[in-house]
Tab-separated table of C-alpha atoms in Angstrom:
chain	number	residue	atom	x	y	z
A	1	MET	CA	84.306	75.105	123.066
A	2	PHE	CA	86.814	73.841	120.482
A	3	TYR	CA	86.398	70.743	121.364
A	4	ALA	CA	82.662	70.577	120.970
A	5	ALA	CA	83.187	72.234	117.200
A	6	VAL	CA	86.120	69.555	116.037
A	7	THR	CA	83.442	66.922	117.728
A	8	PHE	CA	80.493	68.122	115.759
A	9	LEU	CA	83.281	69.013	112.660
A	10	THR	CA	84.248	65.071	112.744
A	11	ILE	CA	81.198	63.779	113.304
A	12	LEU	CA	79.557	65.381	110.136
A	13	LEU	CA	82.917	63.930	108.386
A	14	LEU	CA	82.141	60.248	108.441
A	15	LYS	CA	79.103	60.923	106.139
A	16	PRO	CA	80.032	59.921	102.221
A	17	SER	CA	81.061	62.687	100.183
A	18	HIS	CA	80.222	62.894	96.140
A	19	GLY	CA	81.149	66.438	95.677
A	20	ASN	CA	84.809	67.647	95.280
A	21	LEU	CA	85.584	70.438	98.137
A	22	GLU	CA	83.030	69.669	100.562
A	23	GLY	CA	81.717	70.743	104.086
A	24	PRO	CA	81.339	70.896	107.184
A	25	PHE	CA	83.636	73.448	107.694
A	26	LEU	CA	85.288	75.003	110.540
A	27	PHE	CA	86.757	78.893	110.320
A	28	PHE	CA	89.114	79.751	113.147
A	29	GLY	CA	91.572	82.638	113.606
A	30	PRO	CA	89.583	86.039	113.855
A	31	LYS	CA	87.408	87.533	117.206
A	32	SER	CA	85.043	88.638	114.094
A	33	LEU	CA	84.118	85.341	113.988
A	34	GLU	CA	81.838	85.950	116.830
A	35	HIS	CA	79.270	87.871	115.128
A	36	TYR	CA	78.341	85.550	112.523
A	37	LYS	CA	78.012	83.017	115.046
A	38	ARG	CA	74.642	80.485	114.300
A	39	THR	CA	72.721	77.751	115.118
A	40	ALA	CA	72.654	74.441	115.286
A	41	LEU	CA	72.860	73.271	111.676
A	42	LYS	CA	72.136	76.992	109.888
A	43	TYR	CA	73.532	77.673	107.009
A	44	LEU	CA	75.947	81.007	106.389
A	45	ASP	CA	74.821	82.880	103.278
A	46	GLN	CA	76.685	83.928	100.640
A	47	ASP	CA	76.818	88.523	101.641
A	48	ASP	CA	77.529	86.578	104.925
A	49	LEU	CA	80.360	84.773	103.526
A	50	THR	CA	81.498	87.634	101.990
A	51	LYS	CA	82.079	89.975	105.011
A	52	VAL	CA	83.837	87.479	106.418
A	53	TYR	CA	86.331	86.827	103.895
A	54	GLU	CA	86.396	90.893	103.296
A	55	GLU	CA	87.286	92.092	106.698
A	56	GLN	CA	90.200	89.785	107.139
A	57	ALA	CA	94.008	90.544	105.519
A	58	ALA	CA	94.654	87.257	104.360
A	59	ILE	CA	93.007	83.788	104.093
A	60	VAL	CA	94.672	80.185	104.442
A	61	VAL	CA	92.240	76.859	103.798
A	62	PHE	CA	93.528	73.510	104.411
A	63	ASN	CA	92.182	70.826	102.428
A	64	ASN	CA	92.107	67.099	102.760
A	65	GLN	CA	92.114	65.563	99.891
A	66	ASP	CA	92.111	61.522	101.332
A	67	SER	CA	89.662	58.989	101.829
A	68	VAL	CA	90.217	59.480	105.419
A	69	PRO	CA	88.160	61.859	107.182
A	70	LEU	CA	89.469	64.292	110.028
A	71	SER	CA	89.537	63.827	113.106
A	72	SER	CA	90.326	66.264	116.342
A	73	GLY	CA	92.637	62.861	117.376
A	74	TYR	CA	95.358	63.607	114.493
A	75	PHE	CA	96.088	66.719	115.214
A	76	PRO	CA	96.662	67.428	118.729
A	77	ARG	CA	99.001	70.746	117.677
A	78	LEU	CA	96.170	72.582	116.064
A	79	ARG	CA	93.927	71.120	118.943
A	80	LYS	CA	95.566	73.166	121.367
A	81	MET	CA	96.934	76.184	119.496
A	82	LEU	CA	93.236	76.931	118.695
A	83	GLU	CA	92.026	76.674	122.307
A	84	GLY	CA	92.562	80.433	121.756
A	85	GLN	CA	91.372	81.283	118.950
A	86	THR	CA	87.722	81.729	117.766
A	87	THR	CA	86.280	78.913	115.517
A	88	LEU	CA	83.142	78.875	113.835
A	89	VAL	CA	81.415	75.234	112.670
A	90	LEU	CA	79.524	75.971	108.962
A	91	PRO	CA	77.470	72.444	108.417
A	92	GLN	CA	76.405	73.262	104.294
A	93	ASP	CA	78.023	71.088	102.054
A	94	PHE	CA	80.055	73.571	100.420
A	95	LEU	CA	80.751	77.373	99.883
A	96	ASP	CA	78.803	79.568	98.302
A	97	VAL	CA	81.667	82.118	97.266
A	98	HIS	CA	85.361	80.895	97.473
A	99	PRO	CA	88.120	83.655	99.377
A	100	ASP	CA	89.348	83.554	96.504
A	101	TYR	CA	87.821	85.576	94.690
A	102	VAL	CA	87.200	87.995	97.489
A	103	SER	CA	91.017	88.346	98.873
A	104	ASN	CA	94.055	88.228	96.486
A	105	GLU	CA	95.749	87.205	100.125
A	106	THR	CA	93.937	83.447	99.604
A	107	GLN	CA	96.274	80.149	100.084
A	108	VAL	CA	95.169	77.200	99.472
A	109	PHE	CA	96.479	73.987	100.857
A	110	THR	CA	96.263	70.684	100.083
A	111	LEU	CA	96.943	67.903	103.684
A	112	GLN	CA	98.805	65.396	102.755
A	113	GLY	CA	100.962	62.845	103.864
A	114	PRO	CA	101.556	61.596	107.772
A	115	TRP	CA	98.738	63.108	110.318
A	116	SER	CA	101.807	64.377	111.858
A	117	GLU	CA	102.618	66.337	109.073
A	118	ARG	CA	99.304	67.289	108.524
A	119	ASP	CA	99.444	68.681	111.693
A	120	ALA	CA	102.677	70.572	111.599
A	121	GLN	CA	101.757	71.939	108.071
A	122	MET	CA	98.676	73.736	109.438
A	123	THR	CA	99.978	74.512	112.689
A	124	GLU	CA	103.203	76.567	111.006
A	125	THR	CA	101.499	78.042	108.044
A	126	PHE	CA	98.545	79.391	109.972
A	127	ALA	CA	101.284	80.761	112.309
A	128	ARG	CA	103.584	82.099	109.557
A	129	LEU	CA	100.724	84.586	108.229
A	130	GLN	CA	99.567	85.674	111.839
A	131	ASP	CA	104.100	86.706	111.861
A	132	ILE	CA	103.394	88.607	108.747
A	133	TYR	CA	99.582	89.985	108.914
A	134	GLY	CA	99.805	90.208	112.558
A	135	HIS	CA	97.289	88.054	115.281
A	136	GLY	CA	93.905	87.931	114.671
A	137	ARG	CA	93.980	89.080	111.445
A	138	VAL	CA	94.053	85.731	109.347
A	139	LEU	CA	91.372	83.787	109.329
A	140	GLY	CA	91.921	79.838	108.820
A	141	VAL	CA	89.493	77.434	107.151
A	142	LEU	CA	89.725	73.110	107.471
A	143	GLY	CA	87.550	71.900	105.149
A	144	ASN	CA	87.434	68.005	103.525
A	145	SER	CA	87.234	67.029	100.126
A	146	VAL	CA	87.051	63.331	98.606
A	147	SER	CA	90.362	61.736	97.063
A	148	GLN	CA	89.605	61.274	93.382
A	149	SER	CA	89.550	57.348	93.237
A	150	GLN	CA	86.498	57.442	95.226
A	151	GLN	CA	84.975	59.698	92.215
A	152	ALA	CA	81.448	59.244	91.554
A	153	ASP	CA	80.456	56.358	88.859
A	154	TYR	CA	79.170	58.099	86.231
A	155	GLY	CA	77.361	55.278	84.108
A	156	ASP	CA	79.253	54.480	81.489
A	157	GLY	CA	82.540	54.989	79.601
A	158	GLU	CA	85.959	55.699	81.470
A	159	TRP	CA	84.374	56.056	84.548
A	160	SER	CA	82.644	52.647	84.727
A	161	ARG	CA	85.767	50.714	83.774
A	162	VAL	CA	87.594	52.620	85.923
A	163	LYS	CA	85.480	51.954	88.673
A	164	ARG	CA	85.621	48.044	87.642
A	165	GLU	CA	88.896	47.521	87.241
A	166	ALA	CA	89.134	49.114	90.361
A	167	SER	CA	87.112	46.641	92.278
A	168	GLU	CA	88.220	43.396	89.931
A	169	GLN	CA	91.554	44.134	91.447
A	170	SER	CA	90.552	44.532	94.975
A	171	THR	CA	88.888	41.037	94.926
A	172	SER	CA	91.177	39.064	92.879
A	173	ALA	CA	94.209	39.980	95.144
A	174	PRO	CA	94.790	38.917	98.255
A	175	SER	CA	95.768	42.302	100.590
A	176	ALA	CA	98.701	42.002	103.073
A	177	PRO	CA	98.416	43.430	106.497
A	178	PRO	CA	98.597	46.874	107.068
A	179	THR	CA	101.583	48.333	108.724
A	180	PRO	CA	101.943	51.401	111.177
A	181	ALA	CA	103.402	53.272	108.320
A	182	ASP	CA	99.978	52.810	106.326
A	183	GLU	CA	97.638	53.474	108.846
A	184	GLU	CA	99.068	57.130	109.807
A	185	LYS	CA	99.542	57.655	105.835
A	186	PRO	CA	95.819	57.101	103.772
A	187	THR	CA	96.454	55.510	100.481
A	188	LYS	CA	95.868	57.997	97.205
A	189	ALA	CA	95.378	56.509	93.898
A	190	LEU	CA	95.452	59.253	90.827
A	191	PRO	CA	92.937	58.530	88.004
A	192	LYS	CA	94.809	58.695	84.453
A	193	TYR	CA	91.636	60.777	83.593
A	194	ALA	CA	90.968	64.325	84.315
A	195	LEU	CA	87.356	64.972	85.662
A	196	TYR	CA	86.168	68.755	87.460
A	197	ASN	CA	82.851	68.596	89.496
A	198	ALA	CA	81.911	71.689	90.668
A	199	THR	CA	78.932	72.566	92.224
A	200	GLY	CA	77.411	75.962	93.405
A	201	PRO	CA	73.897	77.823	93.157
A	202	PRO	CA	71.093	75.318	91.900
A	203	GLY	CA	71.312	76.249	88.037
A	204	LYS	CA	75.227	76.579	88.357
A	205	ALA	CA	76.924	73.713	88.899
A	206	ALA	CA	79.731	72.181	85.880
A	207	LEU	CA	80.902	69.276	84.942
A	208	LEU	CA	83.612	68.789	82.822
A	209	TYR	CA	85.631	65.020	81.667
A	210	SER	CA	88.541	64.370	79.495
A	211	SER	CA	89.833	61.201	78.892
A	212	GLY	CA	93.227	62.391	79.459
A	213	TRP	CA	94.981	65.861	80.833
A	214	PRO	CA	95.201	68.943	79.675
A	215	GLU	CA	97.911	70.133	76.988
A	216	LEU	CA	99.163	74.038	77.607
A	217	GLN	CA	100.788	75.196	74.728
A	218	TRP	CA	102.147	79.113	75.921
A	219	PRO	CA	103.262	81.183	73.523
A	220	ASP	CA	106.685	81.168	73.471
A	221	GLY	CA	106.249	77.146	72.838
A	222	THR	CA	106.650	75.508	76.133
A	223	VAL	CA	104.460	73.229	76.831
A	224	THR	CA	102.944	72.206	80.114
A	225	VAL	CA	101.030	68.762	80.640
A	226	LEU	CA	98.809	70.325	83.912
A	227	ASP	CA	98.445	66.936	85.363
A	228	THR	CA	98.660	67.996	88.918
A	229	PRO	CA	95.451	69.664	90.750
A	230	VAL	CA	95.568	71.928	93.550
A	231	GLY	CA	92.258	72.516	95.800
A	232	GLU	CA	89.102	71.768	94.202
A	233	PRO	CA	86.870	73.159	91.026
A	234	THR	CA	84.906	75.686	91.906
A	235	ILE	CA	81.746	78.096	89.978
A	236	LYS	CA	82.094	81.684	89.842
A	237	PRO	CA	79.340	82.447	88.803
A	238	THR	CA	78.417	86.564	86.642
A	239	ARG	CA	76.105	88.530	85.246
A	240	LEU	CA	76.676	87.032	81.590
A	241	TYR	CA	78.366	83.695	82.393
A	242	THR	CA	79.013	81.019	84.425
A	243	ILE	CA	82.971	80.116	84.894
A	244	LEU	CA	84.040	76.933	86.528
A	245	VAL	CA	87.513	77.976	87.793
A	246	VAL	CA	90.115	74.232	87.842
A	247	ARG	CA	93.689	75.336	89.598
A	248	PHE	CA	96.953	73.140	88.324
A	249	ALA	CA	100.235	73.554	90.483
A	250	ASP	CA	103.225	75.058	88.074
A	251	GLY	CA	105.955	72.330	88.163
A	252	ASP	CA	108.011	72.514	91.035
A	253	ASN	CA	106.517	76.534	92.217
A	254	THR	CA	104.669	76.033	95.436
A	255	ARG	CA	102.933	79.484	95.512
A	256	ASP	CA	102.111	80.189	92.514
A	257	LYS	CA	99.681	78.071	90.366
A	258	ILE	CA	98.015	77.781	86.655
A	259	THR	CA	94.221	78.749	86.837
A	260	LEU	CA	92.013	77.952	83.768
A	261	GLU	CA	88.638	79.754	84.161
A	262	PHE	CA	86.218	78.433	81.656
A	263	SER	CA	83.509	80.584	80.602
A	264	PHE	CA	80.173	79.099	79.492
A	265	LYS	CA	76.561	80.966	78.245
A	266	GLN	CA	73.198	80.852	78.343
A	267	SER	CA	71.363	81.817	74.235
A	268	VAL	CA	67.999	81.082	73.594
A	269	GLY	CA	67.371	77.629	75.259
A	270	TRP	CA	70.679	76.944	74.807
A	271	TRP	CA	74.095	77.114	76.388
A	272	VAL	CA	77.730	78.030	74.990
A	273	ALA	CA	81.392	76.848	75.603
A	274	ALA	CA	82.659	80.840	75.206
A	275	GLY	CA	86.189	80.648	76.030
A	276	VAL	CA	88.925	79.761	78.687
A	277	GLU	CA	90.757	82.374	80.631
A	278	VAL	CA	94.152	80.662	81.563
A	279	ARG	CA	96.689	82.957	84.245
A	280	ARG	CA	99.816	81.722	85.672
A	281	GLY	CA	100.498	82.721	89.024
A	282	ARG	CA	98.890	86.907	89.944
A	283	GLY	CA	100.020	87.934	86.090
A	284	ALA	CA	98.123	89.058	83.399
A	285	GLY	CA	95.613	86.622	81.423
A	286	LEU	CA	95.242	85.072	78.641
A	287	GLY	CA	92.261	84.423	76.446
A	288	LEU	CA	91.783	80.839	74.450
A	289	LEU	CA	88.415	81.450	72.190
A	290	PRO	CA	86.980	77.774	71.129
A	291	PRO	CA	86.540	76.849	68.122
A	292	ALA	CA	84.394	78.861	65.658
A	293	PRO	CA	80.562	77.981	65.304
A	294	PRO	CA	79.356	74.815	64.078
A	295	GLU	CA	82.768	73.350	65.847
A	296	ALA	CA	82.248	75.613	69.208
A	297	PRO	CA	80.917	73.199	72.142
A	298	ALA	CA	77.403	73.717	72.090
A	299	ALA	CA	73.943	72.141	73.705
A	300	VAL	CA	70.567	72.158	74.209
A	301	LEU	CA	70.552	73.896	78.313
A	302	GLY	CA	70.052	70.429	80.137
A	303	HIS	CA	72.318	68.384	78.116
A	304	ALA	CA	75.458	67.487	77.752
A	305	TYR	CA	78.294	68.422	75.223
A	306	ARG	CA	80.953	65.279	73.728
A	307	CYS	CA	83.702	65.387	71.371
A	308	SER	CA	85.744	62.131	70.596
A	309	GLN	CA	88.422	64.311	68.652
A	310	PRO	CA	90.713	66.853	70.324
A	311	LEU	CA	89.131	70.439	71.755
A	312	VAL	CA	91.702	72.726	71.514
A	313	TYR	CA	91.056	76.110	72.179
A	314	ALA	CA	94.113	78.613	70.599
A	315	ALA	CA	94.835	82.194	70.443
A	316	GLU	CA	98.516	84.355	69.809
A	317	ASN	CA	100.189	81.043	69.242
A	318	ALA	CA	98.737	79.729	72.978
A	319	THR	CA	96.727	75.942	72.570
A	320	LEU	CA	94.729	74.492	75.351
A	321	THR	CA	94.164	70.960	73.950
A	322	PHE	CA	91.572	68.116	75.670
A	323	PRO	CA	92.131	64.528	73.998
A	324	ASN	CA	88.177	63.376	74.451
A	325	ILE	CA	86.217	65.732	76.230
A	326	LEU	CA	82.593	65.893	78.112
A	327	MET	CA	81.488	69.006	79.199
A	328	GLN	CA	77.677	70.154	80.909
A	329	PRO	CA	77.231	73.371	82.622
A	330	PHE	CA	74.303	74.966	84.102
A	331	MET	CA	73.424	71.894	86.316
A	332	GLU	CA	71.044	71.540	89.405
A	333	ASN	CA	73.556	68.532	90.659
A	334	THR	CA	76.450	67.297	89.395
A	335	GLN	CA	75.740	63.488	89.595
A	336	LYS	CA	75.560	62.551	86.286
A	337	PHE	CA	75.808	63.836	82.655
A	338	ALA	CA	73.008	64.111	80.877
A	339	ASP	CA	72.394	63.041	76.803
A	340	ALA	CA	74.852	64.459	74.755
A	341	PHE	CA	75.012	66.465	71.476
A	342	ASN	CA	77.862	64.938	69.667
A	343	CYS	CA	79.893	67.426	67.803
A	344	ILE	CA	80.475	64.182	65.134
A	345	GLY	CA	76.979	64.752	62.786
A	346	PHE	CA	75.011	62.505	60.587
A	347	THR	CA	77.228	63.796	57.780
A	348	THR	CA	80.976	64.050	58.044
A	349	VAL	CA	83.877	65.148	55.752
A	350	PRO	CA	85.110	61.674	55.506
A	351	ILE	CA	81.285	61.121	54.221
A	352	TRP	CA	81.068	63.148	52.372
A	353	SER	CA	83.913	62.487	50.171
A	354	GLY	CA	82.879	58.784	49.840
A	355	LEU	CA	79.366	59.855	48.836
A	356	MET	CA	80.979	62.331	46.172
A	357	VAL	CA	83.860	59.578	44.927
A	358	SER	CA	80.777	56.646	44.626
A	359	PHE	CA	78.359	59.622	42.182
A	360	ILE	CA	81.620	60.147	40.370
A	361	ILE	CA	81.690	56.314	39.902
A	362	ALA	CA	78.039	55.335	39.225
A	363	MET	CA	78.330	58.684	37.171
A	364	GLY	CA	81.202	56.870	34.883
A	365	LEU	CA	79.251	53.288	35.268
A	366	ALA	CA	75.489	55.137	33.917
A	367	VAL	CA	77.627	56.525	30.836
A	368	SER	CA	79.325	53.873	29.906
A	369	ILE	CA	76.632	51.580	30.358
A	370	SER	CA	74.343	53.406	27.917
A	371	MET	CA	77.079	53.524	25.316
A	372	ILE	CA	77.282	49.761	25.348
A	373	MET	CA	73.790	49.913	24.501
A	374	ASP	CA	73.974	52.232	22.137
A	375	ILE	CA	75.825	50.350	19.969
A	376	ARG	CA	74.632	48.880	16.794
A	377	SER	CA	75.352	45.515	15.356
A	378	MET	CA	75.064	44.474	11.259
A	379	ASP	CA	72.079	42.066	10.032
A	380	ARG	CA	74.189	40.806	7.497
A	381	PHE	CA	77.529	39.178	6.807
A	382	GLU	CA	79.342	38.638	3.664
A	383	THR	CA	80.246	34.942	2.564
A	384	SER	CA	82.531	33.501	-0.307
A	385	ARG	CA	79.271	32.633	-1.963
A	386	GLY	CA	77.655	35.595	-2.032
A	387	LYS	CA	78.884	39.105	-3.465
A	388	GLN	CA	81.070	41.475	-1.826
A	389	LEU	CA	79.224	43.929	0.942
A	390	THR	CA	79.047	47.652	0.180
A	391	ILE	CA	78.555	49.832	3.103
A	392	THR	CA	77.142	53.279	2.721
A	393	VAL	CA	78.592	54.993	5.202
A	394	SER	CA	76.384	58.769	5.500
A	395	GLU	CA	77.257	61.869	6.738
């Protein structure tokens, strides 16, 4: 049964992918998965996913972030370990509910390095968790995601330039023959920009782009550059807000992570950025607020918000700064940004200053001209042969 599941998973993972954390997914471990068996190509809905997560003592998510698709031939140890496990293949493109929102005992591991190391990482991690929580009480989730070097081209701006530069370099530079080490370890190019693409239920997807990595200043004055994303951005819809969740590595700390939760809400045909909650590990969250209206990020539903000036979320001596941002929540799909509302309007402070100075100069020029035109010249002049002129000045 495992061979059939892995074969089906491998075939589906060969398809092109444009999202972040995408399916199909392989669930394995607990015997309770037998109750959720589905016919071929049938999805597992949100309620059933929540029940699957709640029944487990711990959940571990394995995520492949390289362009090379997963294959059963790369994981002999995992294949042998799962011969005695219950497996469930989900063909859906994404998970409606992320395990981290249901179970506090959820760990996400990014598969990197040679395939042998990935195989050992999955088997050893799963075995260690079973020793801690008990056999049959740990749910393993195996997924796939696109390498960041293969993000979709979003039409204009930084994305197109990055993609064109990569294409020009690949066509102009001669390619060297691959070595066995190169064949085992896929290459991964990290971009210099931050792009968070989170799919979700219809009308709840979100897309956020920044030309540089966000900088987080903590209340104690220390600064952390969030340049190492962990896992994939996800959407957490609530009754009032749509929340975009992005996780980052916390320096050399491999267990805990820094989580950013961007909140967006709808109001009379507009969407507004309500703030961002920063959480370090499992500690208390730190709420940061956007600039006060009208500078707060907002746009008409179906449109994006763009600002070339730094966008700063701030509160209690802590700040989160994006150097150049483009965001759009409440999307049907995340393939491309819509037309954007720019934070810089037609009349900015420099424009008003220039108009004021020009007005003052124009007023001074008008007064000067009127004074010059009011000067009256004499119509008679003294001569050596005539009388001396007498000028009577009336008060």
